[in-house]
Amino acid sequence: MAGQYRSGQYRFRTGDQALVRQINLAVIMHQLRENAPISRAALADITGLNKTTVSSLVRELIERQFVREVGFETPGGGRSAGRLAMMLTLDPEAGYIVSAEIGVDFLLVICTNFAPEVIWRCKENINPDMGQQVIFDRLLALLHQAVANGCKTCHTLLGVAVGVPGLVDQASGTLLFAPNLRWENVPLRPPLKEFIDAPLVVDNEANMAALGEHYFGAAQGYDDVLYISAGVGLGGGLVHGGRIYGGVSGFGAEFGHMTMDPEGELCNCGNRGCWETQVSQRALFRYLRRAVGQGRASLLIEMTEDNLGQLTVPIVVEAARAGDPLALEALDVLGRQLGIGVASLVNALNPQLVMFGGILSLAGKFLLPVVEQELRRRALRWNRDAAQVVLARHGFDACVMGGVARVFQAILAEPDTLRRETAWAMTTANA
Amino acid sequence: MAGQYRSGQYRFRTGDQALVRQINLAVIMHQLRENAPISRAALADITGLNKTTVSSLVRELIERQFVREVGFETPGGGRSAGRLAMMLTLDPEAGYIVSAEIGVDFLLVICTNFAPEVIWRCKENINPDMGQQVIFDRLLALLHQAVANGCKTCHTLLGVAVGVPGLVDQASGTLLFAPNLRWENVPLRPPLKEFIDAPLVVDNEANMAALGEHYFGAAQGYDDVLYISAGVGLGGGLVHGGRIYGGVSGFGAEFGHMTMDPEGELCNCGNRGCWETQVSQRALFRYLRRAVGQGRASLLIEMTEDNLGQLTVPIVVEAARAGDPLALEALDVLGRQLGIGVASLVNALNPQLVMFGGILSLAGKFLLPVVEQELRRRALRWNRDAAQVVLARHGFDACVMGGVARVFQAILAEPDTLRRETAWAMTTANA
């Protein structure tokens, strides 16, 4: 089956020559992404397509400016005789991609070429108290700067992605609920579409981050990936068979709102004892403040000049490195709660890779050994043996790199559907 | 993309005429399953394929005996004029399917035709203490009876499925771990393959049950289904996009071994506080025995003639119906634990349908209202609104109907690959 869908006129997609061409274009694009520089002959070898078909597909991709010839192969590479082959790569200048994240306390926008290399990046701190309109205006200003920088070198805007810390209705591009921003029912697509004349994706930041690590980061080559991101809240993403697992309406992977302690702390979502109330910087700081409030000694008191309201994750990590017993204890407690949840998800989802990201991953050295302990104690042996636990690679950029991956994924799957003639435009009237 | 795979020679499957034919055969088979009786013209209408293509594909399926003509349509069905069309259905006599479940305390084997209608069914009680060899010999005897009954009417054995209460390595057909049977590393495929010369599937019983309900039961038309089966243990199955979600090695959906209470009861898997230690008949009976041991009054004492070792789920349900406060309380506690876990999974997986099966579903009337309460209290509103909670339809037959669905799924996807000339054979030498 080429894929079953309900959205179109027909319940099942049928096959025809157009589908065959699209499938084979996509296969060539994927191989170029993974194995470039590569020759036409080598493409034929690793895809099983015949050389005439490969040549014809490559010609089309070169015409569409997604692929370029980069010179003849280096001689002596195992070939005993004959002409040297022309090597191909994806064309970094095929166009540019703009990807943004609305975090709980920051905005981050990047612009990449089609390599993808980051050609522009800007991060600004925000505060939910600034209000929705102010934050959104700042985002628009950053997006305009990104576009201005992108079109200097690449001309064509291939797509724009925006990641947000909450539930998204992807069809309408509405942010339904972001508990830690205290935003509800915010339509993001219409105001963005006023400025952006290119494919636009809005999705949950952790879903995007998971895909970003799968495409460009620590999860390359792993098709079943569990991504846990702990910062202000606890976000989750799941890649299954190389694609984001969204559930029926795209609200899946809200692992941070699994109930771990039915009578536990109140969560911003309204429930009690969510995993996020145990594993987040808020949970870490609460633990430390309570302990100090009860008279416990700690380096942290001095390091924050007796104002634990100034705690940050890097400060706690520094204290732990210096051997502060309270900081070590707090990270041990948090690591244990993290490990219990990860063990449950390893049993429930049987991932090949568990990736831990977000600001709390700065404490990975202290947390991961405890997570491994809980996995040994609680996960089924076979599920545990199948899963490797690693730190995410892209750190703060995981979500925005995931946005780039979303645009990539759409182009790789259907390189022939992008309307290049219109895709470049981004109105700058209100900039 | 027609499907990405790593198992073959090539990393990505490319497209060609053979793929187009296979896709379109599969689409026709799916439409026949869902909409028969149906005419060639109507098949062309709902698939978008042209009539010549449909006629050619249908001719092939008739030759392969998967499809039959069942007579002309009834006149007056909306057609104003013209010839009446010949109607088509899947051919119930295309062959027979044998499907078995090894439960913790029973063996169940059915034989169906290709409608599928159950043409033979046999259930036997077993006890793990009987030992592996005795149980396996009983299974073989039942399989032979099923085959003997199947080939009387249908001649061709299309496939055999075996569901087991544990982790399965599907490639080798090995039962890796069935905690409640106390079986570990049991190779099931080789001894079965000595007798069965047809496609053989071995999988976890709850995975199969989920697919069975998706194909033939309460989950028809729902592509994202969470299935929870509570009996001796707590099994889980997940259908995503119409297929079983297995994770990277097929060990996914072990929801019963998610940690709900880190310091809770010891589980047969070795962990503490697994969901299964809270939601299973064992948990229910333990709660009741402890309460009675502490002097609580209950109808159950009389109903079991003062021997609570004789408790069964139907007895507890009867006591609850009669208003016994202890039975009602025990079901309320169990329903609450069930609801907390379901709420977590609704947030984590965003299913469209939550199905509750297994022997404890006999108490559905008492459990589901409590589950709904916990969902309202704990699940994100959007995830909750997307999910409907229902009882499974097939009851005891859910797993074996799922085995039939697995064989169906393989045939529908690739009706041209079944080697009919050899598929019928099942050696009866050792029967």
PDB file of N, CA, C and O in Angstrom, chain B residues 363-397:
ATOM      1  N   ALA B 363     -17.226  -6.344  34.160  1.00  0.00           N
ATOM      2  CA  ALA B 363     -17.594  -5.354  35.178  1.00  0.00           C
ATOM      3  C   ALA B 363     -17.623  -3.948  34.588  1.00  0.00           C
ATOM      4  O   ALA B 363     -17.594  -2.952  35.320  1.00  0.00           O
ATOM      5  N   GLY B 364     -17.686  -3.859  33.254  1.00  0.00           N
ATOM      6  CA  GLY B 364     -17.631  -2.564  32.567  1.00  0.00           C
ATOM      7  C   GLY B 364     -18.631  -1.554  33.100  1.00  0.00           C
ATOM      8  O   GLY B 364     -18.317  -0.370  33.245  1.00  0.00           O
ATOM      9  N   LYS B 365     -19.824  -2.013  33.429  1.00  0.00           N
ATOM     10  CA  LYS B 365     -20.876  -1.126  33.931  1.00  0.00           C
ATOM     11  C   LYS B 365     -20.412  -0.386  35.189  1.00  0.00           C
ATOM     12  O   LYS B 365     -20.799   0.759  35.427  1.00  0.00           O
ATOM     13  N   PHE B 366     -19.603  -1.051  36.008  1.00  0.00           N
ATOM     14  CA  PHE B 366     -19.121  -0.418  37.242  1.00  0.00           C
ATOM     15  C   PHE B 366     -17.813   0.341  37.014  1.00  0.00           C
ATOM     16  O   PHE B 366     -17.541   1.326  37.683  1.00  0.00           O
ATOM     17  N   LEU B 367     -16.996  -0.140  36.074  1.00  0.00           N
ATOM     18  CA  LEU B 367     -15.663   0.440  35.897  1.00  0.00           C
ATOM     19  C   LEU B 367     -15.671   1.685  34.999  1.00  0.00           C
ATOM     20  O   LEU B 367     -15.014   2.683  35.304  1.00  0.00           O
ATOM     21  N   LEU B 368     -16.403   1.621  33.883  1.00  0.00           N
ATOM     22  CA  LEU B 368     -16.280   2.704  32.901  1.00  0.00           C
ATOM     23  C   LEU B 368     -16.695   4.080  33.431  1.00  0.00           C
ATOM     24  O   LEU B 368     -16.041   5.081  33.119  1.00  0.00           O
ATOM     25  N   PRO B 369     -17.762   4.182  34.258  1.00  0.00           N
ATOM     26  CA  PRO B 369     -18.087   5.518  34.785  1.00  0.00           C
ATOM     27  C   PRO B 369     -16.940   6.115  35.608  1.00  0.00           C
ATOM     28  O   PRO B 369     -16.698   7.322  35.553  1.00  0.00           O
ATOM     29  N   VAL B 370     -16.221   5.261  36.347  1.00  0.00           N
ATOM     30  CA  VAL B 370     -15.092   5.760  37.143  1.00  0.00           C
ATOM     31  C   VAL B 370     -13.944   6.162  36.220  1.00  0.00           C
ATOM     32  O   VAL B 370     -13.260   7.163  36.445  1.00  0.00           O
ATOM     33  N   VAL B 371     -13.741   5.376  35.162  1.00  0.00           N
ATOM     34  CA  VAL B 371     -12.708   5.721  34.180  1.00  0.00           C
ATOM     35  C   VAL B 371     -13.014   7.092  33.572  1.00  0.00           C
ATOM     36  O   VAL B 371     -12.134   7.956  33.461  1.00  0.00           O
ATOM     37  N   GLU B 372     -14.268   7.312  33.211  1.00  0.00           N
ATOM     38  CA  GLU B 372     -14.661   8.602  32.618  1.00  0.00           C
ATOM     39  C   GLU B 372     -14.394   9.745  33.599  1.00  0.00           C
ATOM     40  O   GLU B 372     -13.940  10.826  33.213  1.00  0.00           O
ATOM     41  N   GLN B 373     -14.686   9.500  34.878  1.00  0.00           N
ATOM     42  CA  GLN B 373     -14.422  10.514  35.910  1.00  0.00           C
ATOM     43  C   GLN B 373     -12.943  10.899  35.951  1.00  0.00           C
ATOM     44  O   GLN B 373     -12.594  12.080  35.981  1.00  0.00           O
ATOM     45  N   GLU B 374     -12.085   9.874  35.964  1.00  0.00           N
ATOM     46  CA  GLU B 374     -10.645  10.153  36.025  1.00  0.00           C
ATOM     47  C   GLU B 374     -10.180  10.846  34.747  1.00  0.00           C
ATOM     48  O   GLU B 374      -9.288  11.693  34.784  1.00  0.00           O
ATOM     49  N   LEU B 375     -10.771  10.483  33.611  1.00  0.00           N
ATOM     50  CA  LEU B 375     -10.417  11.149  32.354  1.00  0.00           C
ATOM     51  C   LEU B 375     -10.759  12.631  32.427  1.00  0.00           C
ATOM     52  O   LEU B 375      -9.970  13.485  32.030  1.00  0.00           O
ATOM     53  N   ARG B 376     -11.957  12.940  32.944  1.00  0.00           N
ATOM     54  CA  ARG B 376     -12.348  14.351  33.058  1.00  0.00           C
ATOM     55  C   ARG B 376     -11.406  15.088  34.001  1.00  0.00           C
ATOM     56  O   ARG B 376     -11.072  16.248  33.795  1.00  0.00           O
ATOM     57  N   ARG B 377     -10.968  14.387  35.040  1.00  0.00           N
ATOM     58  CA  ARG B 377     -10.119  15.023  36.041  1.00  0.00           C
ATOM     59  C   ARG B 377      -8.685  15.200  35.551  1.00  0.00           C
ATOM     60  O   ARG B 377      -8.026  16.169  35.893  1.00  0.00           O
ATOM     61  N   ARG B 378      -8.180  14.247  34.744  1.00  0.00           N
ATOM     62  CA  ARG B 378      -6.737  14.173  34.524  1.00  0.00           C
ATOM     63  C   ARG B 378      -6.268  14.333  33.082  1.00  0.00           C
ATOM     64  O   ARG B 378      -5.105  14.658  32.853  1.00  0.00           O
ATOM     65  N   ALA B 379      -7.116  14.058  32.103  1.00  0.00           N
ATOM     66  CA  ALA B 379      -6.629  14.129  30.716  1.00  0.00           C
ATOM     67  C   ALA B 379      -6.763  15.554  30.188  1.00  0.00           C
ATOM     68  O   ALA B 379      -7.663  16.299  30.596  1.00  0.00           O
ATOM     69  N   LEU B 380      -5.869  15.948  29.299  1.00  0.00           N
ATOM     70  CA  LEU B 380      -5.993  17.241  28.633  1.00  0.00           C
ATOM     71  C   LEU B 380      -7.316  17.254  27.875  1.00  0.00           C
ATOM     72  O   LEU B 380      -7.680  16.275  27.228  1.00  0.00           O
ATOM     73  N   ARG B 381      -8.025  18.372  27.964  1.00  0.00           N
ATOM     74  CA  ARG B 381      -9.380  18.426  27.422  1.00  0.00           C
ATOM     75  C   ARG B 381      -9.442  18.001  25.965  1.00  0.00           C
ATOM     76  O   ARG B 381     -10.328  17.262  25.548  1.00  0.00           O
ATOM     77  N   TRP B 382      -8.456  18.443  25.152  1.00  0.00           N
ATOM     78  CA  TRP B 382      -8.491  18.190  23.709  1.00  0.00           C
ATOM     79  C   TRP B 382      -8.250  16.713  23.420  1.00  0.00           C
ATOM     80  O   TRP B 382      -8.863  16.132  22.541  1.00  0.00           O
ATOM     81  N   ASN B 383      -7.331  16.111  24.180  1.00  0.00           N
ATOM     82  CA  ASN B 383      -7.079  14.681  24.015  1.00  0.00           C
ATOM     83  C   ASN B 383      -8.301  13.880  24.446  1.00  0.00           C
ATOM     84  O   ASN B 383      -8.675  12.898  23.805  1.00  0.00           O
ATOM     85  N   ARG B 384      -8.924  14.318  25.546  1.00  0.00           N
ATOM     86  CA  ARG B 384     -10.093  13.614  26.074  1.00  0.00           C
ATOM     87  C   ARG B 384     -11.244  13.700  25.073  1.00  0.00           C
ATOM     88  O   ARG B 384     -11.912  12.705  24.798  1.00  0.00           O
ATOM     89  N   ASP B 385     -11.456  14.901  24.516  1.00  0.00           N
ATOM     90  CA  ASP B 385     -12.567  15.061  23.574  1.00  0.00           C
ATOM     91  C   ASP B 385     -12.370  14.218  22.318  1.00  0.00           C
ATOM     92  O   ASP B 385     -13.334  13.858  21.649  1.00  0.00           O
ATOM     93  N   ALA B 386     -11.105  13.928  21.985  1.00  0.00           N
ATOM     94  CA  ALA B 386     -10.836  13.151  20.768  1.00  0.00           C
ATOM     95  C   ALA B 386     -11.084  11.664  20.985  1.00  0.00           C
ATOM     96  O   ALA B 386     -11.196  10.911  20.025  1.00  0.00           O
ATOM     97  N   ALA B 387     -11.162  11.238  22.258  1.00  0.00           N
ATOM     98  CA  ALA B 387     -11.184   9.794  22.555  1.00  0.00           C
ATOM     99  C   ALA B 387     -12.533   9.342  23.089  1.00  0.00           C
ATOM    100  O   ALA B 387     -13.092   9.946  24.001  1.00  0.00           O
ATOM    101  N   GLN B 388     -13.022   8.271  22.514  1.00  0.00           N
ATOM    102  CA  GLN B 388     -14.249   7.648  22.978  1.00  0.00           C
ATOM    103  C   GLN B 388     -13.850   6.379  23.737  1.00  0.00           C
ATOM    104  O   GLN B 388     -12.921   5.687  23.314  1.00  0.00           O
ATOM    105  N   VAL B 389     -14.519   6.075  24.845  1.00  0.00           N
ATOM    106  CA  VAL B 389     -14.191   4.863  25.608  1.00  0.00           C
ATOM    107  C   VAL B 389     -15.322   3.852  25.444  1.00  0.00           C
ATOM    108  O   VAL B 389     -16.479   4.168  25.717  1.00  0.00           O
ATOM    109  N   VAL B 390     -14.989   2.661  24.970  1.00  0.00           N
ATOM    110  CA  VAL B 390     -16.020   1.640  24.744  1.00  0.00           C
ATOM    111  C   VAL B 390     -15.526   0.273  25.212  1.00  0.00           C
ATOM    112  O   VAL B 390     -14.335   0.081  25.451  1.00  0.00           O
ATOM    113  N   LEU B 391     -16.455  -0.655  25.329  1.00  0.00           N
ATOM    114  CA  LEU B 391     -16.078  -2.037  25.614  1.00  0.00           C
ATOM    115  C   LEU B 391     -15.735  -2.737  24.303  1.00  0.00           C
ATOM    116  O   LEU B 391     -16.334  -2.458  23.265  1.00  0.00           O
ATOM    117  N   ALA B 392     -14.760  -3.631  24.358  1.00  0.00           N
ATOM    118  CA  ALA B 392     -14.422  -4.431  23.179  1.00  0.00           C
ATOM    119  C   ALA B 392     -15.623  -5.295  22.814  1.00  0.00           C
ATOM    120  O   ALA B 392     -16.462  -5.604  23.664  1.00  0.00           O
ATOM    121  N   ARG B 393     -15.733  -5.659  21.542  1.00  0.00           N
ATOM    122  CA  ARG B 393     -16.909  -6.399  21.113  1.00  0.00           C
ATOM    123  C   ARG B 393     -16.703  -7.908  21.165  1.00  0.00           C
ATOM    124  O   ARG B 393     -17.614  -8.650  21.477  1.00  0.00           O
ATOM    125  N   HIS B 394     -15.472  -8.351  20.850  1.00  0.00           N
ATOM    126  CA  HIS B 394     -15.306  -9.779  20.626  1.00  0.00           C
ATOM    127  C   HIS B 394     -15.071 -10.585  21.893  1.00  0.00           C
ATOM    128  O   HIS B 394     -14.971 -11.805  21.826  1.00  0.00           O
ATOM    129  N   GLY B 395     -14.973  -9.908  23.043  1.00  0.00           N
ATOM    130  CA  GLY B 395     -14.821 -10.634  24.296  1.00  0.00           C
ATOM    131  C   GLY B 395     -13.696 -11.639  24.212  1.00  0.00           C
ATOM    132  O   GLY B 395     -12.577 -11.300  23.807  1.00  0.00           O
ATOM    133  N   PHE B 396     -14.000 -12.879  24.547  1.00  0.00           N
ATOM    134  CA  PHE B 396     -12.982 -13.919  24.570  1.00  0.00           C
ATOM    135  C   PHE B 396     -12.349 -14.160  23.212  1.00  0.00           C
ATOM    136  O   PHE B 396     -11.247 -14.678  23.123  1.00  0.00           O
ATOM    137  N   ASP B 397     -13.050 -13.806  22.135  1.00  0.00           N
ATOM    138  CA  ASP B 397     -12.536 -14.107  20.801  1.00  0.00           C
ATOM    139  C   ASP B 397     -11.701 -12.972  20.212  1.00  0.00           C
ATOM    140  O   ASP B 397     -11.268 -13.055  19.062  1.00  0.00           O
TER     141      ASP B 397
END
